[in-house]
PDB file of C-alpha atoms and ligand atoms in Angstrom:
ATOM      1  CA  MET A 202     149.704  92.379 102.062  1.00  0.00           C
ATOM      2  CA  LEU A 203     146.408  90.941 103.649  1.00  0.00           C
ATOM      3  CA  VAL A 204     148.423  87.876 105.133  1.00  0.00           C
ATOM      4  CA  VAL A 205     150.634  90.347 106.926  1.00  0.00           C
ATOM      5  CA  PHE A 206     147.539  92.262 108.356  1.00  0.00           C
ATOM      6  CA  PHE A 207     145.788  88.955 109.501  1.00  0.00           C
ATOM      7  CA  LEU A 208     149.391  87.346 111.496  1.00  0.00           C
ATOM      8  CA  VAL A 209     149.124  91.027 112.985  1.00  0.00           C
ATOM      9  CA  SER A 210     145.771  91.008 114.047  1.00  0.00           C
ATOM     10  CA  LEU A 211     146.172  87.771 115.744  1.00  0.00           C
ATOM     11  CA  ALA A 212     148.657  89.132 117.807  1.00  0.00           C
ATOM     12  CA  TYR A 213     146.516  90.988 118.936  1.00  0.00           C
ATOM     13  CA  ALA A 214     144.831  90.817 122.404  1.00  0.00           C
ATOM     14  CA  PHE A 215     141.126  89.266 122.076  1.00  0.00           C
ATOM     15  CA  TYR A 216     139.443  91.861 124.683  1.00  0.00           C
ATOM     16  CA  ASP A 217     141.384  95.055 123.859  1.00  0.00           C
ATOM     17  CA  ASN A 218     137.969  96.658 122.711  1.00  0.00           C
ATOM     18  CA  SER A 219     135.351  95.110 124.882  1.00  0.00           C
ATOM     19  CA  LYS A 220     134.641  97.197 127.598  1.00  0.00           C
ATOM     20  CA  ASN A 221     133.601  94.739 130.186  1.00  0.00           C
ATOM     21  CA  ILE A 222     136.600  92.480 129.798  1.00  0.00           C
ATOM     22  CA  TYR A 223     139.960  93.078 131.397  1.00  0.00           C
ATOM     23  CA  GLU A 224     142.975  91.604 130.016  1.00  0.00           C
ATOM     24  CA  LEU A 225     145.429  90.958 132.971  1.00  0.00           C
ATOM     25  CA  THR A 226     148.768  90.459 133.060  1.00  0.00           C
ATOM     26  CA  PRO A 227     151.169  89.136 136.300  1.00  0.00           C
ATOM     27  CA  LYS A 228     150.760  93.301 137.312  1.00  0.00           C
ATOM     28  CA  SER A 229     146.982  93.329 137.435  1.00  0.00           C
ATOM     29  CA  PHE A 230     146.128  89.729 137.932  1.00  0.00           C
ATOM     30  CA  ASP A 231     146.078  89.344 141.916  1.00  0.00           C
ATOM     31  CA  ASP A 232     144.620  93.408 141.948  1.00  0.00           C
ATOM     32  CA  VAL A 233     141.667  92.677 140.120  1.00  0.00           C
ATOM     33  CA  ILE A 234     140.984  88.974 140.831  1.00  0.00           C
ATOM     34  CA  TYR A 235     141.854  88.710 144.424  1.00  0.00           C
ATOM     35  CA  LYS A 236     141.487  92.630 145.819  1.00  0.00           C
ATOM     36  CA  THR A 237     137.445  92.239 145.760  1.00  0.00           C
ATOM     37  CA  ASN A 238     134.637  90.323 147.025  1.00  0.00           C
ATOM     38  CA  HIS A 239     132.770  89.592 143.855  1.00  0.00           C
ATOM     39  CA  THR A 240     133.140  86.625 141.439  1.00  0.00           C
ATOM     40  CA  SER A 241     135.614  86.965 139.199  1.00  0.00           C
ATOM     41  CA  VAL A 242     135.831  84.786 135.552  1.00  0.00           C
ATOM     42  CA  VAL A 243     139.176  84.282 133.555  1.00  0.00           C
ATOM     43  CA  GLU A 244     139.602  82.974 130.662  1.00  0.00           C
ATOM     44  CA  PHE A 245     142.543  81.631 129.373  1.00  0.00           C
ATOM     45  CA  TYR A 246     143.339  81.750 126.006  1.00  0.00           C
ATOM     46  CA  ALA A 247     145.880  81.907 122.941  1.00  0.00           C
ATOM     47  CA  PRO A 248     144.782  84.102 119.863  1.00  0.00           C
ATOM     48  CA  TRP A 249     145.551  81.010 117.433  1.00  0.00           C
ATOM     49  CA  CYS A 250     143.669  78.785 119.057  1.00  0.00           C
ATOM     50  CA  GLY A 251     140.818  77.778 117.230  1.00  0.00           C
ATOM     51  CA  TYR A 252     138.176  77.126 120.198  1.00  0.00           C
ATOM     52  CA  CYS A 253     139.261  80.342 121.426  1.00  0.00           C
ATOM     53  CA  GLN A 254     138.638  82.062 118.254  1.00  0.00           C
ATOM     54  CA  GLN A 255     135.272  80.076 118.848  1.00  0.00           C
ATOM     55  CA  PHE A 256     134.464  81.529 121.961  1.00  0.00           C
ATOM     56  CA  LYS A 257     135.709  84.812 121.748  1.00  0.00           C
ATOM     57  CA  SER A 258     132.031  86.294 120.625  1.00  0.00           C
ATOM     58  CA  HIS A 259     130.561  84.190 123.269  1.00  0.00           C
ATOM     59  CA  TYR A 260     132.419  85.838 126.368  1.00  0.00           C
ATOM     60  CA  ILE A 261     131.938  89.080 125.087  1.00  0.00           C
ATOM     61  CA  LYS A 262     128.092  88.444 124.899  1.00  0.00           C
ATOM     62  CA  ALA A 263     128.624  86.693 128.508  1.00  0.00           C
ATOM     63  CA  ALA A 264     130.210  89.706 130.079  1.00  0.00           C
ATOM     64  CA  GLN A 265     127.896  92.393 127.938  1.00  0.00           C
ATOM     65  CA  ALA A 266     125.036  90.366 130.068  1.00  0.00           C
ATOM     66  CA  SER A 267     126.183  89.799 133.359  1.00  0.00           C
ATOM     67  CA  SER A 268     129.354  92.303 134.162  1.00  0.00           C
ATOM     68  CA  ASP A 269     126.844  94.073 136.646  1.00  0.00           C
ATOM     69  CA  VAL A 270     126.945  91.094 138.474  1.00  0.00           C
ATOM     70  CA  ALA A 271     130.388  89.612 138.418  1.00  0.00           C
ATOM     71  CA  GLN A 272     133.669  90.437 137.097  1.00  0.00           C
ATOM     72  CA  TYR A 273     135.096  89.085 133.543  1.00  0.00           C
ATOM     73  CA  ALA A 274     138.904  89.206 132.320  1.00  0.00           C
ATOM     74  CA  ALA A 275     141.363  87.057 130.458  1.00  0.00           C
ATOM     75  CA  VAL A 276     144.755  86.527 130.255  1.00  0.00           C
ATOM     76  CA  ASN A 277     146.725  85.947 126.781  1.00  0.00           C
ATOM     77  CA  CYS A 278     148.951  82.979 127.469  1.00  0.00           C
ATOM     78  CA  ASP A 279     150.641  83.499 124.048  1.00  0.00           C
ATOM     79  CA  LEU A 280     152.082  86.625 125.464  1.00  0.00           C
ATOM     80  CA  PRO A 281     155.784  85.829 127.117  1.00  0.00           C
ATOM     81  CA  GLU A 282     155.203  88.085 130.140  1.00  0.00           C
ATOM     82  CA  ASN A 283     152.114  85.758 130.824  1.00  0.00           C
ATOM     83  CA  LYS A 284     153.442  82.534 130.104  1.00  0.00           C
ATOM     84  CA  LYS A 285     154.410  81.897 133.981  1.00  0.00           C
ATOM     85  CA  LEU A 286     150.679  82.785 135.187  1.00  0.00           C
ATOM     86  CA  CYS A 287     149.552  80.607 133.228  1.00  0.00           C
ATOM     87  CA  ASN A 288     151.489  78.045 134.655  1.00  0.00           C
ATOM     88  CA  GLU A 289     151.157  78.758 137.945  1.00  0.00           C
ATOM     89  CA  TYR A 290     147.077  78.354 137.140  1.00  0.00           C
ATOM     90  CA  ARG A 291     148.198  74.942 135.538  1.00  0.00           C
ATOM     91  CA  ILE A 292     146.607  75.806 131.990  1.00  0.00           C
ATOM     92  CA  GLU A 293     146.668  72.872 129.822  1.00  0.00           C
ATOM     93  CA  GLY A 294     144.329  73.594 127.345  1.00  0.00           C
ATOM     94  CA  PHE A 295     142.710  76.548 125.473  1.00  0.00           C
ATOM     95  CA  PRO A 296     140.868  77.778 126.837  1.00  0.00           C
ATOM     96  CA  THR A 297     140.556  77.500 130.114  1.00  0.00           C
ATOM     97  CA  ILE A 298     137.794  79.209 131.917  1.00  0.00           C
ATOM     98  CA  LEU A 299     138.279  79.956 135.594  1.00  0.00           C
ATOM     99  CA  VAL A 300     135.720  81.556 138.007  1.00  0.00           C
ATOM    100  CA  PHE A 301     137.135  82.758 141.475  1.00  0.00           C
ATOM    101  CA  ARG A 302     134.765  82.967 144.451  1.00  0.00           C
ATOM    102  CA  PRO A 303     135.893  85.194 147.555  1.00  0.00           C
ATOM    103  CA  PRO A 304     135.967  83.748 150.862  1.00  0.00           C
ATOM    104  CA  LYS A 305     132.462  84.943 152.809  1.00  0.00           C
ATOM    105  CA  TRP A 306     133.294  88.433 154.296  1.00  0.00           C
ATOM    106  CA  THR A 307     132.389  87.828 157.769  1.00  0.00           C
ATOM    107  CA  GLY A 308     133.528  91.290 159.613  1.00  0.00           C
ATOM    108  CA  LYS A 309     136.686  89.735 160.518  1.00  0.00           C
ATOM    109  CA  ILE A 310     140.212  90.091 158.508  1.00  0.00           C
ATOM    110  CA  THR A 311     140.297  86.939 155.939  1.00  0.00           C
ATOM    111  CA  LYS A 312     143.761  85.099 154.844  1.00  0.00           C
ATOM    112  CA  LYS A 313     144.903  86.468 151.697  1.00  0.00           C
ATOM    113  CA  ASN A 314     144.155  84.784 148.646  1.00  0.00           C
ATOM    114  CA  GLY A 315     141.241  82.615 150.436  1.00  0.00           C
ATOM    115  CA  HIS A 316     139.137  82.423 147.204  1.00  0.00           C
ATOM    116  CA  SER A 317     138.616  79.336 145.774  1.00  0.00           C
ATOM    117  CA  SER A 318     138.416  78.474 141.658  1.00  0.00           C
ATOM    118  CA  GLU A 319     137.229  76.211 139.537  1.00  0.00           C
ATOM    119  CA  ILE A 320     136.984  75.322 136.424  1.00  0.00           C
ATOM    120  CA  TYR A 321     133.587  76.084 134.294  1.00  0.00           C
ATOM    121  CA  ARG A 322     133.110  72.998 132.229  1.00  0.00           C
ATOM    122  CA  GLY A 323     129.814  73.901 130.904  1.00  0.00           C
ATOM    123  CA  GLU A 324     128.893  74.474 127.414  1.00  0.00           C
ATOM    124  CA  ARG A 325     130.828  77.129 126.046  1.00  0.00           C
ATOM    125  CA  THR A 326     127.804  79.487 125.375  1.00  0.00           C
ATOM    126  CA  ALA A 327     127.238  82.705 126.206  1.00  0.00           C
ATOM    127  CA  SER A 328     123.973  81.994 128.237  1.00  0.00           C
ATOM    128  CA  LYS A 329     125.351  78.787 129.407  1.00  0.00           C
ATOM    129  CA  LEU A 330     128.151  81.114 131.166  1.00  0.00           C
ATOM    130  CA  THR A 331     126.260  83.842 132.077  1.00  0.00           C
ATOM    131  CA  GLU A 332     123.614  81.291 133.839  1.00  0.00           C
ATOM    132  CA  PHE A 333     126.651  79.702 135.726  1.00  0.00           C
ATOM    133  CA  VAL A 334     128.129  82.839 137.018  1.00  0.00           C
ATOM    134  CA  LYS A 335     124.941  84.053 138.027  1.00  0.00           C
ATOM    135  CA  GLY A 336     125.122  81.038 140.895  1.00  0.00           C
ATOM    136  CA  ARG A 337     128.391  82.450 141.893  1.00  0.00           C
ATOM    137  CA  VAL A 338     127.744  85.401 143.264  1.00  0.00           C
ATOM    138  CA  LYS A 339     127.878  85.364 146.990  1.00  0.00           C
ATOM    139  CA  ASN A 340     125.022  86.179 148.933  1.00  0.00           C
ATOM    140  CA  TYR A 341     124.889  88.970 151.740  1.00  0.00           C
ATOM    141  CA  VAL A 342     121.453  90.105 150.830  1.00  0.00           C
ATOM    142  CA  LYS A 343     119.335  88.830 153.962  1.00  0.00           C
ATOM    143  CA  ARG A 344     115.640  87.792 153.878  1.00  0.00           C
ATOM    144  CA  VAL A 345     113.275  89.875 155.969  1.00  0.00           C
ATOM    145  CA  ASN A 346     110.253  88.376 157.052  1.00  0.00           C
ATOM    146  CA  ALA A 347     107.195  90.047 158.348  1.00  0.00           C
ATOM    147  CA  ARG A 348     107.488  89.935 162.068  1.00  0.00           C
ATOM    148  CA  ASP A 349     111.530  91.132 161.604  1.00  0.00           C
ATOM    149  CA  ILE A 350     110.206  94.584 159.967  1.00  0.00           C
ATOM    150  CA  ALA A 351     110.060  96.546 162.616  1.00  0.00           C
ATOM    151  CA  SER A 352     113.477  95.720 163.834  1.00  0.00           C
ATOM    152  CA  PHE A 353     114.856  96.093 160.101  1.00  0.00           C
ATOM    153  CA  VAL A 354     113.430  99.455 160.001  1.00  0.00           C
ATOM    154  CA  ALA A 355     114.452 100.612 163.506  1.00  0.00           C
ATOM    155  CA  VAL A 356     117.060 103.681 164.068  1.00  0.00           C
ATOM    156  CA  LYS A 357     120.858 102.059 163.878  1.00  0.00           C
ATOM    157  CA  ASP A 358     124.341 103.326 163.826  1.00  0.00           C
ATOM    158  CA  LYS A 359     124.455 101.501 159.725  1.00  0.00           C
ATOM    159  CA  PRO A 360     122.264 102.761 157.297  1.00  0.00           C
ATOM    160  CA  ARG A 361     120.123  99.931 155.502  1.00  0.00           C
ATOM    161  CA  VAL A 362     118.905  98.710 151.743  1.00  0.00           C
ATOM    162  CA  LEU A 363     115.660  96.988 151.720  1.00  0.00           C
ATOM    163  CA  LEU A 364     113.985  95.805 148.286  1.00  0.00           C
ATOM    164  CA  LEU A 365     110.394  95.277 148.422  1.00  0.00           C
ATOM    165  CA  THR A 366     109.560  92.100 145.783  1.00  0.00           C
ATOM    166  CA  SER A 367     107.121  90.262 144.552  1.00  0.00           C
ATOM    167  CA  LYS A 368     109.748  87.450 143.687  1.00  0.00           C
ATOM    168  CA  THR A 369     110.716  85.040 146.295  1.00  0.00           C
ATOM    169  CA  SER A 370     114.621  85.120 145.102  1.00  0.00           C
ATOM    170  CA  ILE A 371     117.047  88.102 144.718  1.00  0.00           C
ATOM    171  CA  SER A 372     118.393  88.862 141.802  1.00  0.00           C
ATOM    172  CA  PRO A 373     122.139  88.672 141.260  1.00  0.00           C
ATOM    173  CA  MET A 374     122.242  92.071 141.132  1.00  0.00           C
ATOM    174  CA  PHE A 375     121.269  93.024 144.126  1.00  0.00           C
ATOM    175  CA  LYS A 376     123.564  90.712 145.553  1.00  0.00           C
ATOM    176  CA  ALA A 377     126.454  92.344 144.020  1.00  0.00           C
ATOM    177  CA  LEU A 378     125.324  95.970 144.641  1.00  0.00           C
ATOM    178  CA  ALA A 379     125.449  94.404 148.890  1.00  0.00           C
ATOM    179  CA  ILE A 380     128.662  93.614 147.354  1.00  0.00           C
ATOM    180  CA  ASP A 381     129.431  97.239 146.806  1.00  0.00           C
ATOM    181  CA  PHE A 382     128.523  98.137 150.094  1.00  0.00           C
ATOM    182  CA  LEU A 383     130.143  95.516 151.945  1.00  0.00           C
ATOM    183  CA  GLY A 384     130.370  96.572 155.720  1.00  0.00           C
ATOM    184  CA  SER A 385     128.803 100.088 155.164  1.00  0.00           C
ATOM    185  CA  LEU A 386     125.218  99.647 154.034  1.00  0.00           C
ATOM    186  CA  ASP A 387     123.154  96.293 155.256  1.00  0.00           C
ATOM    187  CA  PHE A 388     121.053  95.122 152.922  1.00  0.00           C
ATOM    188  CA  GLY A 389     117.541  92.944 152.821  1.00  0.00           C
ATOM    189  CA  TYR A 390     114.987  91.932 150.953  1.00  0.00           C
ATOM    190  CA  LEU A 391     110.955  91.335 151.431  1.00  0.00           C
ATOM    191  CA  THR A 392     108.959  89.365 149.891  1.00  0.00           C
ATOM    192  CA  VAL A 393     105.596  91.058 149.334  1.00  0.00           C
ATOM    193  CA  THR A 394     102.412  88.812 149.112  1.00  0.00           C
ATOM    194  CA  ASP A 395      98.715  89.371 149.557  1.00  0.00           C
ATOM    195  CA  GLU A 396      98.749  87.942 152.631  1.00  0.00           C
ATOM    196  CA  ILE A 397     101.068  90.089 154.232  1.00  0.00           C
ATOM    197  CA  LYS A 398     101.024  93.482 152.531  1.00  0.00           C
ATOM    198  CA  SER A 399      98.652  95.148 154.833  1.00  0.00           C
ATOM    199  CA  GLU A 400     101.160  93.949 157.966  1.00  0.00           C
ATOM    200  CA  VAL A 401     104.251  95.888 155.710  1.00  0.00           C
ATOM    201  CA  GLN A 402     102.453  98.939 154.989  1.00  0.00           C
ATOM    202  CA  LYS A 403     102.056  99.705 158.761  1.00  0.00           C
ATOM    203  CA  HIS A 404     105.576 100.473 157.971  1.00  0.00           C
ATOM    204  CA  ILE A 405     106.342 101.227 154.716  1.00  0.00           C
ATOM    205  CA  GLU A 406     104.080 102.632 152.074  1.00  0.00           C
ATOM    206  CA  VAL A 407     104.176  99.821 149.532  1.00  0.00           C
ATOM    207  CA  GLU A 408     103.690 101.645 146.187  1.00  0.00           C
ATOM    208  CA  SER A 409     104.726  99.139 143.326  1.00  0.00           C
ATOM    209  CA  LEU A 410     106.991  96.414 143.269  1.00  0.00           C
ATOM    210  CA  PRO A 411     109.827  96.201 143.199  1.00  0.00           C
ATOM    211  CA  GLN A 412     110.850  99.277 145.310  1.00  0.00           C
ATOM    212  CA  ILE A 413     114.040 100.093 146.646  1.00  0.00           C
ATOM    213  CA  VAL A 414     114.240 101.848 150.373  1.00  0.00           C
ATOM    214  CA  VAL A 415     117.085 103.141 151.836  1.00  0.00           C
ATOM    215  CA  ILE A 416     116.185 103.298 155.698  1.00  0.00           C
ATOM    216  CA  ASP A 417     118.912 105.838 157.191  1.00  0.00           C
ATOM    217  CA  ARG A 418     120.836 106.059 160.907  1.00  0.00           C
ATOM    218  CA  ASP A 419     117.896 108.560 162.046  1.00  0.00           C
ATOM    219  CA  GLY A 420     115.059 105.703 160.675  1.00  0.00           C
ATOM    220  CA  SER A 421     114.484 108.045 158.133  1.00  0.00           C
ATOM    221  CA  PHE A 422     112.796 106.638 154.912  1.00  0.00           C
ATOM    222  CA  HIS A 423     114.590 107.319 151.200  1.00  0.00           C
ATOM    223  CA  LYS A 424     112.913 105.769 148.366  1.00  0.00           C
ATOM    224  CA  TYR A 425     114.578 104.961 145.288  1.00  0.00           C
ATOM    225  CA  GLU A 426     113.237 106.631 142.281  1.00  0.00           C
ATOM    226  CA  GLY A 427     115.643 105.554 139.320  1.00  0.00           C
ATOM    227  CA  PRO A 428     116.185 102.846 136.568  1.00  0.00           C
ATOM    228  CA  THR A 429     116.722  99.239 137.713  1.00  0.00           C
ATOM    229  CA  ALA A 430     120.840  99.282 137.104  1.00  0.00           C
ATOM    230  CA  ARG A 431     123.308  98.635 139.162  1.00  0.00           C
ATOM    231  CA  THR A 432     125.389 101.775 138.799  1.00  0.00           C
ATOM    232  CA  ALA A 433     122.425 104.279 138.570  1.00  0.00           C
ATOM    233  CA  ILE A 434     121.089 102.478 142.449  1.00  0.00           C
ATOM    234  CA  ALA A 435     124.919 102.557 143.770  1.00  0.00           C
ATOM    235  CA  LYS A 436     124.863 106.588 142.680  1.00  0.00           C
ATOM    236  CA  PHE A 437     122.046 107.149 144.685  1.00  0.00           C
ATOM    237  CA  LEU A 438     123.242 104.693 147.490  1.00  0.00           C
ATOM    238  CA  GLY A 439     126.175 106.713 147.973  1.00  0.00           C
ATOM    239  CA  SER A 440     124.788 109.684 149.520  1.00  0.00           C
ATOM    240  CA  PHE A 441     124.063 107.319 152.445  1.00  0.00           C
ATOM    241  CA  ALA A 442     127.617 105.337 152.873  1.00  0.00           C
ATOM    242  CA  GLU A 443     130.772 105.079 150.682  1.00  0.00           C
ATOM    243  CA  ALA A 444     130.897 102.272 147.996  1.00  0.00           C
ATOM    244  CA  GLU A 445     133.951  99.844 148.538  1.00  0.00           C
ATOM    245  CA  ASP A 446     133.443  98.251 145.048  1.00  0.00           C
ATOM    246  CA  GLY A 447     131.638  98.547 141.849  1.00  0.00           C
ATOM    247  CA  GLU A 448     131.906 101.914 139.511  1.00  0.00           C
ATOM    248  CA  THR A 449     130.990 104.654 141.568  1.00  0.00           C
ATOM    249  CA  SER A 450     134.017 103.565 143.994  1.00  0.00           C
ATOM    250  CA  GLU A 451     137.601 104.129 144.085  1.00  0.00           C
ATOM    251  CA  ARG A 452     138.174 100.854 142.998  1.00  0.00           C
ATOM    252  CA  GLY A 453     135.796 101.284 139.997  1.00  0.00           C
ATOM    253  CA  THR A 454     137.962 104.099 138.886  1.00  0.00           C
ATOM    254  CA  PHE A 455     140.831 102.050 138.963  1.00  0.00           C
ATOM    255  CA  LEU A 456     139.537  99.425 137.101  1.00  0.00           C
ATOM    256  CA  LYS A 457     138.542 101.802 134.092  1.00  0.00           C
ATOM    257  CA  GLY A 458     141.629 103.051 134.261  1.00  0.00           C
ATOM    258  CA  LEU A 459     143.414  99.725 134.054  1.00  0.00           C
ATOM    259  CA  LYS A 460     140.807  98.807 130.846  1.00  0.00           C
ATOM    260  CA  LYS A 461     142.424 101.976 128.780  1.00  0.00           C
ATOM    261  CA  GLY A 462     145.656 101.391 129.639  1.00  0.00           C
ATOM    262  CA  LEU A 463     146.374 104.052 132.086  1.00  0.00           C
ATOM    263  CA  TYR A 464     147.885 101.722 135.023  1.00  0.00           C
ATOM    264  CA  LYS A 465     148.963  98.164 134.795  1.00  0.00           C
ATOM    265  CA  SER A 466     148.496  97.778 138.899  1.00  0.00           C
ATOM    266  CA  TYR A 467     146.507  99.336 141.351  1.00  0.00           C
ATOM    267  CA  ARG A 468     150.237 100.730 142.973  1.00  0.00           C
ATOM    268  CA  ASP A 469     150.104 102.573 140.020  1.00  0.00           C
ATOM    269  CA  PHE A 470     147.217 104.123 139.789  1.00  0.00           C
ATOM    270  CA  LYS A 471     147.753 104.656 143.603  1.00  0.00           C
ATOM    271  CA  LYS A 472     150.743 106.564 142.222  1.00  0.00           C
ATOM    272  CA  SER A 473     149.039 108.546 140.235  1.00  0.00           C
ATOM    273  CA  ARG A 474     146.170 109.416 142.054  1.00  0.00           C
ATOM    274  CA  ALA A 475     148.218 110.634 144.700  1.00  0.00           C
ATOM    275  CA  GLY A 476     150.031 113.052 142.060  1.00  0.00           C
ATOM    276  CA  LYS A 477     146.631 114.046 141.106  1.00  0.00           C
ATOM    277  CA  SER A 478     145.518 114.935 144.161  1.00  0.00           C
ATOM    278  CA  LYS A 479     148.578 117.145 145.160  1.00  0.00           C
ATOM    279  CA  SER A 480     148.011 119.420 141.883  1.00  0.00           C
ATOM    280  CA  ALA A 481     144.547 119.748 142.825  1.00  0.00           C
ATOM    281  CA  LYS A 482     145.421 120.860 145.997  1.00  0.00           C
ATOM    282  CA  HIS A 483     148.131 123.030 144.310  1.00  0.00           C
ATOM    283  CA  ASP A 484     145.153 124.301 142.122  1.00  0.00           C
ATOM    284  CA  LYS A 485     142.693 125.247 144.966  1.00  0.00           C
ATOM    285  CA  ASP A 486     145.794 127.066 146.396  1.00  0.00           C
ATOM    286  CA  GLU A 487     146.102 129.481 143.409  1.00  0.00           C
ATOM    287  CA  LEU A 488     142.124 129.978 143.204  1.00  0.00           C
TER     288      LEU A 488
HETATM  289  C1  NAG B 270     135.549  92.169 151.290  1.00  0.00           C
HETATM  290  O1  NAG B 270     134.732  93.580 151.825  1.00  0.00           O
HETATM  291  C2  NAG B 270     135.146  93.908 153.704  1.00  0.00           C
HETATM  292  C3  NAG B 270     134.638  95.185 153.754  1.00  0.00           C
HETATM  293  O2  NAG B 270     134.520  96.610 152.565  1.00  0.00           O
HETATM  294  C4  NAG B 270     136.797  94.250 153.202  1.00  0.00           C
HETATM  295  O3  NAG B 270     137.326  94.627 154.334  1.00  0.00           O
HETATM  296  C5  NAG B 270     137.675  93.149 152.546  1.00  0.00           C
HETATM  297  O4  NAG B 270     138.620  93.379 152.523  1.00  0.00           O
HETATM  298  C6  NAG B 270     136.933  92.564 151.502  1.00  0.00           C
HETATM  299  N1  NAG B 270     137.837  91.339 151.128  1.00  0.00           N
HETATM  300  C7  NAG B 270     138.629  91.556 149.821  1.00  0.00           C
HETATM  301  C8  NAG B 270     138.959  89.997 149.465  1.00  0.00           C
HETATM  302  O5  NAG B 270     138.538  92.257 149.670  1.00  0.00           O
END
């Protein structure tokens, strides 16, 4: 009886119950990994492999620690439907961890699948992998110097987000936020040192650091007061522009549904949405 249970449990995908890790198939792989400006980590594994079993808890931990800066996914190469996918990526040993990076978005349409991939060869621990991934997040946050503040906060057709910080580098989470709003919000960060504080104060009231301020199209300032978490900040930013990615976006809804097993691909999701909005409209008509 015990033996049977053991065999059955091995057949299961490793990460079905891990909120931050998407188990991918050929139907969802391209949608999740390529149709985003976020960096992705994919573990190709086989449930019977000892190194994979050892790595599992580290991978779950890594995803918990940094799913706010990159996407985490896995492909079970033991499933017949995934064999082709694992061959395509020339997976020879388990686990193989690939990190995918999108091309830098320059405002122009880029060729499909312009992503680069590299094999993670570092230590298979949560902390080392997390560190590696944080260094692979594309940066769209511009550094703003004291002399650029006036032009950064001027009236413009696109709202801007400014991070005032005491640090000289930007957090990966803030980089990820800039990716969520790529094309609809411009992001900048300003290192407020004692030397330039009075110069900064001429333009923006600095209370405490770090501080996030949105400068709307009309030049008005809106200070963020909530917790320092990607989704909370994205919700706030959502009142100035629409997110293209991240939990508050349409893509975020798709990913959540994918995780729950509601859809197998983005196409499925779109189809079900089209059906829903029809019935939603119908409900309204009846009111
Ligand atoms: C990156 O973001 C831009 C702007 O939102 C979008 O047009 C483009 O399709 C995105 N690239 C990918 C690979 O999703």
